[in-house]
Every structure is written in C-alpha cells, then in structure tokens.
GROMACS .gro file of C-alpha atoms in nm:
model
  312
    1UNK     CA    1   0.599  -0.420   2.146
    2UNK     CA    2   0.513  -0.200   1.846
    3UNK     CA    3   0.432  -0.566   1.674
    4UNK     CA    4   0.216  -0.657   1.995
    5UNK     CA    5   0.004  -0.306   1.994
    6UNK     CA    6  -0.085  -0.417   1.622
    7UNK     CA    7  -0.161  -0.761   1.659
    8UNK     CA    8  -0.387  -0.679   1.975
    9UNK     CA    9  -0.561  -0.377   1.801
   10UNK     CA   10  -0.677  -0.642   1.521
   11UNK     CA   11  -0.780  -0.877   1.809
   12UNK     CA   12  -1.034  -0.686   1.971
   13UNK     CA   13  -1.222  -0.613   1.672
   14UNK     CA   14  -1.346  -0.934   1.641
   15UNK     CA   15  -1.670  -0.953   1.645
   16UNK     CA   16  -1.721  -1.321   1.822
   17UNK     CA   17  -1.388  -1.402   2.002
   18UNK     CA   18  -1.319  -1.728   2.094
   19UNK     CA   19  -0.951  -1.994   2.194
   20UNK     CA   20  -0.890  -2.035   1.836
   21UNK     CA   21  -0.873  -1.673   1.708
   22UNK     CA   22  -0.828  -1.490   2.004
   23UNK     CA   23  -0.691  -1.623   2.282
   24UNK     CA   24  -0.434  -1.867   2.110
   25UNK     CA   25  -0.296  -1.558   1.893
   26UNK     CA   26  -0.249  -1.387   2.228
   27UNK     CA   27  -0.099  -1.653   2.396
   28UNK     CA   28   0.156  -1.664   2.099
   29UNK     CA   29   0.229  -1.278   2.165
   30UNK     CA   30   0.272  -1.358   2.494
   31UNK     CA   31   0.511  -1.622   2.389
   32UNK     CA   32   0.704  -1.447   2.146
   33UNK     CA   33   0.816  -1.176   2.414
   34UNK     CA   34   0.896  -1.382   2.663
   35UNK     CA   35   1.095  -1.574   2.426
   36UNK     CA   36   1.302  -1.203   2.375
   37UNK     CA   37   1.329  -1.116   2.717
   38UNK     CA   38   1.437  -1.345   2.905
   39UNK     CA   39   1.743  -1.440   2.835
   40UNK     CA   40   1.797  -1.062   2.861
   41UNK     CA   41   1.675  -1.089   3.188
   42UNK     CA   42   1.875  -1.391   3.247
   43UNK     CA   43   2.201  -1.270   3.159
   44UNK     CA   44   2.133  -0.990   3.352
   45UNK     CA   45   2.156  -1.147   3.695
   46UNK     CA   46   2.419  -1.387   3.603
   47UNK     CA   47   2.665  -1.192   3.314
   48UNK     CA   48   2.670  -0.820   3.485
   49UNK     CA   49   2.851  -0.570   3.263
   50UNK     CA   50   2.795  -0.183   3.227
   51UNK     CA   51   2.637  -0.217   2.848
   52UNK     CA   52   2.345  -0.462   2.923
   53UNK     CA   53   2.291  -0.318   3.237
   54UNK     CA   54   2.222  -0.025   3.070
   55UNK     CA   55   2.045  -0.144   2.736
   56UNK     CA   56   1.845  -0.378   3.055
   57UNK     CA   57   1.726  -0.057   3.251
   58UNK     CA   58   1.645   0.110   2.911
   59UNK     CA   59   1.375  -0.140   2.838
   60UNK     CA   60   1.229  -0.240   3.159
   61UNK     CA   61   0.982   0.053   3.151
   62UNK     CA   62   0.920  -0.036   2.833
   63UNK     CA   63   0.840  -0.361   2.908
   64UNK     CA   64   0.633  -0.250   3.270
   65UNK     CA   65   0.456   0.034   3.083
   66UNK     CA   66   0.335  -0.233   2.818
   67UNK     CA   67   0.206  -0.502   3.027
   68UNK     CA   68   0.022  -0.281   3.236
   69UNK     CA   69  -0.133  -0.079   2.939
   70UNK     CA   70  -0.268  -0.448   2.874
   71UNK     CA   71  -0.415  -0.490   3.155
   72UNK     CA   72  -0.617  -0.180   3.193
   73UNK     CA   73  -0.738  -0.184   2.808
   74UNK     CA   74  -1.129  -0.205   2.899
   75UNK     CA   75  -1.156  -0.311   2.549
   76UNK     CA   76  -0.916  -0.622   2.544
   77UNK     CA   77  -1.087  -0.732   2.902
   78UNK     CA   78  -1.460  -0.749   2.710
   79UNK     CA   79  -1.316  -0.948   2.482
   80UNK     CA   80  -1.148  -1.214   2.681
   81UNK     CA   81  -1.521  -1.239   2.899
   82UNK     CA   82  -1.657  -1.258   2.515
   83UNK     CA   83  -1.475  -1.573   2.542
   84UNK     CA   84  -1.553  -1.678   2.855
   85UNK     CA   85  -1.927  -1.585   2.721
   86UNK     CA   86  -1.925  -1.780   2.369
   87UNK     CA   87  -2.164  -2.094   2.367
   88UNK     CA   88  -1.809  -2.313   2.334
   89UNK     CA   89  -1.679  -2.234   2.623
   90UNK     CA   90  -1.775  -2.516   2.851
   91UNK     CA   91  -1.655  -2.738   2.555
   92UNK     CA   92  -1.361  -2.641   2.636
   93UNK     CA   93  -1.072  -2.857   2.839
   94UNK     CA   94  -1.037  -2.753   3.211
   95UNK     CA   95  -0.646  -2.598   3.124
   96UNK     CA   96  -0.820  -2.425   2.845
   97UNK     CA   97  -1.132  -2.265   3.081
   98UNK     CA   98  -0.894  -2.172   3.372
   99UNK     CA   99  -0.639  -1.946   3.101
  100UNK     CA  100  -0.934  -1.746   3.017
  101UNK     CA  101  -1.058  -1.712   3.369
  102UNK     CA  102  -0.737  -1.617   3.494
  103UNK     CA  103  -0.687  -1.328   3.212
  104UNK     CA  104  -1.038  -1.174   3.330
  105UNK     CA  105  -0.903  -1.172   3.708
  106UNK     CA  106  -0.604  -1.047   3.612
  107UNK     CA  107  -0.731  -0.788   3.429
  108UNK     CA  108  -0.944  -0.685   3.779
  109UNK     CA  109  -0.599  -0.732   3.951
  110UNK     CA  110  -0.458  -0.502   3.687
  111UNK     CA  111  -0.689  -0.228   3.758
  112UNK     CA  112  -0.891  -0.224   3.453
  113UNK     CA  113  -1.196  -0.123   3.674
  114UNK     CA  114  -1.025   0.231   3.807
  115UNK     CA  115  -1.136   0.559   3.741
  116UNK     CA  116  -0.860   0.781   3.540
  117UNK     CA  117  -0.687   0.885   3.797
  118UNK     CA  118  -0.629   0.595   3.977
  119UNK     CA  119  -0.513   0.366   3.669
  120UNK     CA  120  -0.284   0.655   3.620
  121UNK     CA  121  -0.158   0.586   3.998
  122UNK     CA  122  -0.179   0.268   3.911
  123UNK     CA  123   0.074   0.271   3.600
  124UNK     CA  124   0.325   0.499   3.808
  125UNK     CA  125   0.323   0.266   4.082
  126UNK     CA  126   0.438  -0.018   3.885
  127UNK     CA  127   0.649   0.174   3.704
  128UNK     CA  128   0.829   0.243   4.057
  129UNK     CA  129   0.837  -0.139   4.158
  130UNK     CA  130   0.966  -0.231   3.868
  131UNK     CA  131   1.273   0.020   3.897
  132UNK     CA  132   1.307  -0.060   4.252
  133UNK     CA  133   1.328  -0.417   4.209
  134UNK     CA  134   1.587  -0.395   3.912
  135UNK     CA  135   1.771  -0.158   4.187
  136UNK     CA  136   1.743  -0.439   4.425
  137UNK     CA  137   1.917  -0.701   4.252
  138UNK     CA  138   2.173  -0.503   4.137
  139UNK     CA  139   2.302  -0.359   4.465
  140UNK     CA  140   2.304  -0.719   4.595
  141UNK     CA  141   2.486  -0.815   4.260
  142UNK     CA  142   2.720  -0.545   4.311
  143UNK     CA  143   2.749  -0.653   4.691
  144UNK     CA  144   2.826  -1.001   4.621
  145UNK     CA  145   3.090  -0.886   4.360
  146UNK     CA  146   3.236  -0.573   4.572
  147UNK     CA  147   3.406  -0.795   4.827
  148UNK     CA  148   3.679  -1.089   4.862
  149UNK     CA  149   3.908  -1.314   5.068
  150UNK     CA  150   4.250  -1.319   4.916
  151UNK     CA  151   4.491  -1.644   5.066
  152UNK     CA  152   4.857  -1.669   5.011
  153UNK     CA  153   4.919  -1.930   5.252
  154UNK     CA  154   4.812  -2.327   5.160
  155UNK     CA  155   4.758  -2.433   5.527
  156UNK     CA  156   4.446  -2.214   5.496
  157UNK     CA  157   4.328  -2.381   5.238
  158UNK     CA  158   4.304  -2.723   5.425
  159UNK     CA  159   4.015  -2.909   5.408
  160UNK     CA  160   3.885  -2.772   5.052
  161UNK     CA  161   3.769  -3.032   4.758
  162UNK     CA  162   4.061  -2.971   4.472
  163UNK     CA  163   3.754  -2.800   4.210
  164UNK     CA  164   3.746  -2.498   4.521
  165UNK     CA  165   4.082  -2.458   4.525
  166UNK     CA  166   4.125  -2.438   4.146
  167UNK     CA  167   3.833  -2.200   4.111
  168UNK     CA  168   4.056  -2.008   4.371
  169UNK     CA  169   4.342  -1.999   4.204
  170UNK     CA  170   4.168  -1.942   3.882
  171UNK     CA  171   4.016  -1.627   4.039
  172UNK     CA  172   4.361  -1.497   4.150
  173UNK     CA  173   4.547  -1.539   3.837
  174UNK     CA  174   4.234  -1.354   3.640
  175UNK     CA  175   4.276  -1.067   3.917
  176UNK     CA  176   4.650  -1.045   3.853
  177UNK     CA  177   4.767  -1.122   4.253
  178UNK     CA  178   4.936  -1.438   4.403
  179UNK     CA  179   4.788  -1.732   4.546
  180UNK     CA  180   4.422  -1.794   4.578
  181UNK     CA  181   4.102  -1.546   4.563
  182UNK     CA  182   3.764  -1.646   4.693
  183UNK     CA  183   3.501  -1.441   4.666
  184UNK     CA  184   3.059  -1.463   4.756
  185UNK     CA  185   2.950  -1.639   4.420
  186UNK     CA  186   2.797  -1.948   4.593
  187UNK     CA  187   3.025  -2.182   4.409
  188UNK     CA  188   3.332  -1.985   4.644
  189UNK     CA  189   3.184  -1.948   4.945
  190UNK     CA  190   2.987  -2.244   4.920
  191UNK     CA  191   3.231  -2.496   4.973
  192UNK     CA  192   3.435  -2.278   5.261
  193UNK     CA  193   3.151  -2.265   5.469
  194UNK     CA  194   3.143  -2.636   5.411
  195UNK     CA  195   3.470  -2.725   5.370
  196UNK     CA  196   3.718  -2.506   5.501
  197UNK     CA  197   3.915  -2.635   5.855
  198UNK     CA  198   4.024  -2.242   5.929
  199UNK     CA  199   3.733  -2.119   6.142
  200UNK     CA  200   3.846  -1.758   6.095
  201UNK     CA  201   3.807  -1.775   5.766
  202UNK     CA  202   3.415  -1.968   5.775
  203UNK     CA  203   3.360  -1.697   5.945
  204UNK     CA  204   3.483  -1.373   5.729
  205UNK     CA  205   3.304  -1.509   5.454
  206UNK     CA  206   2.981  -1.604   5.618
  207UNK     CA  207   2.949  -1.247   5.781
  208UNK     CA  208   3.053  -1.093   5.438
  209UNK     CA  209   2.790  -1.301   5.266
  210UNK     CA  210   2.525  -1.258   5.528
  211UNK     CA  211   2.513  -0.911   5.526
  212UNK     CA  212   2.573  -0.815   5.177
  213UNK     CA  213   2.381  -0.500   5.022
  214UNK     CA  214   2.274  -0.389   5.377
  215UNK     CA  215   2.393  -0.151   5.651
  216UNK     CA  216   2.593  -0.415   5.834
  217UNK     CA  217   2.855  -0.642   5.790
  218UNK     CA  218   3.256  -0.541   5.647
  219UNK     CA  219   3.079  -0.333   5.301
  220UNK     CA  220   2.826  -0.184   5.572
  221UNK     CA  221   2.602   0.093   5.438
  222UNK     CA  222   2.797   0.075   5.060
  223UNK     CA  223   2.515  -0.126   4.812
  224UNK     CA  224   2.225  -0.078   5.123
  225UNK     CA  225   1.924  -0.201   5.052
  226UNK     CA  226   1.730  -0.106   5.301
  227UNK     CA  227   1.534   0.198   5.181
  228UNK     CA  228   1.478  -0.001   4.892
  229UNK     CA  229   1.272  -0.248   5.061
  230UNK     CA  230   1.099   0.032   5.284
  231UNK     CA  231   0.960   0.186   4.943
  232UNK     CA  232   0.916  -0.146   4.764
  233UNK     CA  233   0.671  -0.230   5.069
  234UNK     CA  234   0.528   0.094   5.036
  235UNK     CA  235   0.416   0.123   4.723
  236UNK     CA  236   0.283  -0.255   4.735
  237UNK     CA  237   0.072  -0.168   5.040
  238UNK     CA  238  -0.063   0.147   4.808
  239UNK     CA  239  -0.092  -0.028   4.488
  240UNK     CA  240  -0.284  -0.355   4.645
  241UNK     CA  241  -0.548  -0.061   4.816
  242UNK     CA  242  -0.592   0.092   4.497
  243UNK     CA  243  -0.724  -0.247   4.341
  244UNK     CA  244  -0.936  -0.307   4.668
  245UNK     CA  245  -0.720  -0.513   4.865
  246UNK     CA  246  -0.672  -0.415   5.237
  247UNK     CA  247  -0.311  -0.487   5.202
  248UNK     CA  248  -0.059  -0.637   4.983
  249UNK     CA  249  -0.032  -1.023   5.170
  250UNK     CA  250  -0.398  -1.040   5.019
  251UNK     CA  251  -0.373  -0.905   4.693
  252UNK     CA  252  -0.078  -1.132   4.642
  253UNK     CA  253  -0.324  -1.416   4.770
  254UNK     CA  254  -0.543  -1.374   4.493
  255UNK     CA  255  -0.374  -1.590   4.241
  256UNK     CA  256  -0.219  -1.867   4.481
  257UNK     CA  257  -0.369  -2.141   4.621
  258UNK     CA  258  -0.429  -2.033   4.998
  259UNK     CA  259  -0.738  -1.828   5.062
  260UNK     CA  260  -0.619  -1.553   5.297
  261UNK     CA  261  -0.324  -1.445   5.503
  262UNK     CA  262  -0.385  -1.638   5.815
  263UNK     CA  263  -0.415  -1.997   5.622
  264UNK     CA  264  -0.071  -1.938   5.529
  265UNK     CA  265   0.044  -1.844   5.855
  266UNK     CA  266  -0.156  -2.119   6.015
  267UNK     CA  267   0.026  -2.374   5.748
  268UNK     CA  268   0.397  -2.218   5.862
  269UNK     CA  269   0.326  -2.246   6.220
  270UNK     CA  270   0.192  -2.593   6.184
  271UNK     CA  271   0.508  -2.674   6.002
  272UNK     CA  272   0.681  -2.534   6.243
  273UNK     CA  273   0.554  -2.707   6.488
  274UNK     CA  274   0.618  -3.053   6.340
  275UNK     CA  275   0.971  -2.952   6.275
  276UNK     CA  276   1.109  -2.765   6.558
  277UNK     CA  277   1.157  -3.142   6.769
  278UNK     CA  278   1.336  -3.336   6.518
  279UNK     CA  279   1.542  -3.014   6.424
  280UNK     CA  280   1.616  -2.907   6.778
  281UNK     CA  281   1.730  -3.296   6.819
  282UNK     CA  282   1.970  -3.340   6.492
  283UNK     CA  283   2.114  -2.977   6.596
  284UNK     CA  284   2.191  -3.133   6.884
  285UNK     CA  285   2.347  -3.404   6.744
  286UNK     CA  286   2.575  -3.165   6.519
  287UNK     CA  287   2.701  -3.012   6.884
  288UNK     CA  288   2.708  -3.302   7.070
  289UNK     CA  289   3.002  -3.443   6.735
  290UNK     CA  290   3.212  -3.120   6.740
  291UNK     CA  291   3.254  -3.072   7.123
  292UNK     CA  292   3.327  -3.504   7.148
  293UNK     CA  293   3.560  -3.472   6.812
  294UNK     CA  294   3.707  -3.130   6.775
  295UNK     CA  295   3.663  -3.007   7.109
  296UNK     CA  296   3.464  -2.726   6.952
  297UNK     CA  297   3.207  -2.595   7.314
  298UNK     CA  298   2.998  -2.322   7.122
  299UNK     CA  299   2.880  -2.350   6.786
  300UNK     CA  300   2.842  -2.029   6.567
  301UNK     CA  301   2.630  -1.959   6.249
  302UNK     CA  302   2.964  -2.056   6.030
  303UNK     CA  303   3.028  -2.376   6.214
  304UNK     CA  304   2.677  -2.507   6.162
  305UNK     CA  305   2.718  -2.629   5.720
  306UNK     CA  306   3.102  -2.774   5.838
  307UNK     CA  307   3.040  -2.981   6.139
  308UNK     CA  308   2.747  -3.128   5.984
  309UNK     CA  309   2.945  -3.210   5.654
  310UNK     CA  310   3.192  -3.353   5.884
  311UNK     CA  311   2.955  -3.556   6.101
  312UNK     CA  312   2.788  -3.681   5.758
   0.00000   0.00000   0.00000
C-alpha cells in the first residue's frame, strides 16, 4: 500500500493523463494487490486457523481505509476525467472508454464530492461494513464447524455413495472417536441430505445446517448473526444517503444493469410467475413417487433433495 500511495502520488502529477500513462499503470496497481490479497482472502474462508485469522483482521482496515482514501482523492478523480477529457479518448476501444467512465462514477459513488465531515462519515462507515462483514463469515464459519453428527452404527449409514462414507470415517479417525463423523461442510451434509435412507438423521443435519450462526436451530443463539445483519443494513441505508441515494437497493443499482429497484422486482416476480406451474407440478411429482414407493404421506424440507434423487 505504501508502494501504491507512491506510484499514485507520481500519477496525478501528470500534466496530460491519458490509457497509456495513467490509467494502464493504475490498472497494474490495481492488479498487483489483488494479486496479494486474495488468496489471503481465499484461504481465509476455506483454511480457518487462529494465526491468519488474525494476521486477516489486521489488514482488512488496512486494505478498507486504502481503497476508500482512493476514492475520495479529489485530485486522482480530475485526473481520470483528464482522461476521459483528452482529444484520444473517443479513439479509444469501447472496453477501454467504459474503464475510465466507470472510475469517474465510482469515484461519485465513493464520495469524492462530500464535504469534510461527511467523507469522514463516509470512511468510518466502511470501515464498520467491512468489520461486520469479516464478523459475518466467520460466525457462520465457526457455526458450520461448531457442530456434528457422530454414527457408530453402519445401518445408518445405508444408502451413502462409498466417497461419503470414507470422508466419514476419515473425519472420525482425525477426531480420535469410533466409527463415522459427519459434519456441515457441504461435501458431508451434502450427500446425507441426498443420500442417506435414515430420515432422522436428513433431518438433524438439515435443521443443524439451516439454522447455523442464528438464534435457532440445536447451536441456537451461540455464533448469532442476527445483530450483525441489523447493523450491516444500517449502516448501508446511512452510507447510500450520504452519497445521495434514497436507500441502499438504489445505490447498489448504480453499477448493475437494471435501472431501479422495481425493474428488478418486476423481473423476479415475472420469473416467478413463469416458474411457480411447472415447479408446483414436478413437486408434485416428487410426492406423488414417495407416498406410491415408500409410503412416505408428508414430505418435509429434508425429504425434498432424497426423494427426488431417488425418483431421478
């Protein structure tokens, strides 16, 4: 980042900016930390342990203070509309025209137009998301990881593809206790919700998985993310008002394809709509097969993936 600061300070001195020594540079800077990060950030999500979670919550205000130091640098945004200024510009391919449009509305997005005070809001307020969201995923992490089915018995086991029941096993034997361990990482649960012919046991690990990192649900209340998501919505609704969006749905709008809220809610209903028949029908189907074949009156959430596996 100290590299970046450098390279970006000699950027904006330049006098008549345009894609070959200014934006390209940048885009290589972009590049370059992105390359560092994430696989950080990868291995984060997937290869938990106390050291990088620590060395990962270290850097991501860092990281968060950075970017949005970018953003509001008046400085930086005159140069990138230099760009978009320069007599080149329309010489320029489409891809080429739309990167440097999309920096100066990201820059607006960013908050590069506030007064003091409010950039200073601004700053805090990502600061906060950024935090929360790292919370986020690591309560649900923690969630998925704080809870397991242990089986001693191979009749409960019926049903399973061999690679389930190895992982199992596997699982067990790294735990230190007999027989066979699943536990919520999708490749466990996956296949019993799928597989497994012991309804009892669809159903522990469906509820377990269902409801993990919230108030509900055999961990209830432990890893809850609840609050979480209260203040992650708050502080969206706050930071997309500060920028001059009347709430978040349409600051979020800005760089995507649909115009406003209600095309995208007119698009989901209309999908809906086309759906519901044909799903309503092969639902049907899946109910009709396990009352005829397995005698099976009332089907719950965990029966749902199973029955249809087994009318497949």
């Amino acid at each position: 980042l100290g590299d970046a600061d450098t390279l970006v300070d000699q950027l904006i001195q330049i006098k008549a900016p345009d894609w070959d020594n200014f934006v390209e540079p940048l885009e290589a800077l972009d590049e370059r930390i992105s390359r560092m990060w994430a696989p950080v950030s990868h291995l984060n999500a997937v290869r938990d342990s106390a050291a990088l979670r620590k060395a990962y919550e270290a850097a991501i205000p860092l990281l968060t203070e950075w970017s949005t130091k970018m953003g509001q640098n008046t400085r930086l945004f005159a140069a990138w509309k230099k760009v978009a200024a320069h007599k080149d510009f329309a010489t320029l391919s489409v891809a080429r025209q739309r990167v440097v449009t999309n920096a100066i509305r990201d820059f607006k997005l960013s908050g590069v137009d506030l007064k003091a005070a409010d950039k200073k809001r601004y700053m805090e307020i990502s600061q906060e998301l950024s935090q929360l969201g790292n919370r986020f995923s690591q309560n649900t992490l923690d969630a998925t990881h704080g809870w397991h089915l242990d089986v001693t018995s191979k009749e409960d086991l019926a049903g399973l593809p061999q690679s389930a029941i190895d992982l199992a096993a596997q699982t067990a034997k790294q735990a230190k206790v007999k027989g066979w361990r699943f536990t919520l990482d999708y490749p466990s649960f996956g296949p019993v919700v799928t597989h497994c012919d012991k309804r009892e046991m669809r159903r522990s690990m469906y509820e377990a998985y269902v409801t993990r990192a919230s108030d509900e649900g055999p961990n209830a209340g432990q890893w809850d993310n609840g609050k979480i998501i209260r203040e992650i919505l708050a502080n969206r609704e706050e930071l997309a008002k500060l920028v001059g969006f009347p709430n978040y749905a349409e600051y979020s709008l800005s760089t995507k394809m649909a115009s406003d809220a209600d095309e995208v809610i007119d698009f989901i209903r209309d999908l809906a709509s086309r759906s519901k028949d044909q799903a309503k029908t092969e639902y049907q189907e899946v109910r009709d097969f396990a009352k005829k074949e397995y005698g099976v009156g009332k089907l719950e959430a965990w029966d749902v993936g199973y029955f249809s596996e087994k009318l497949r």
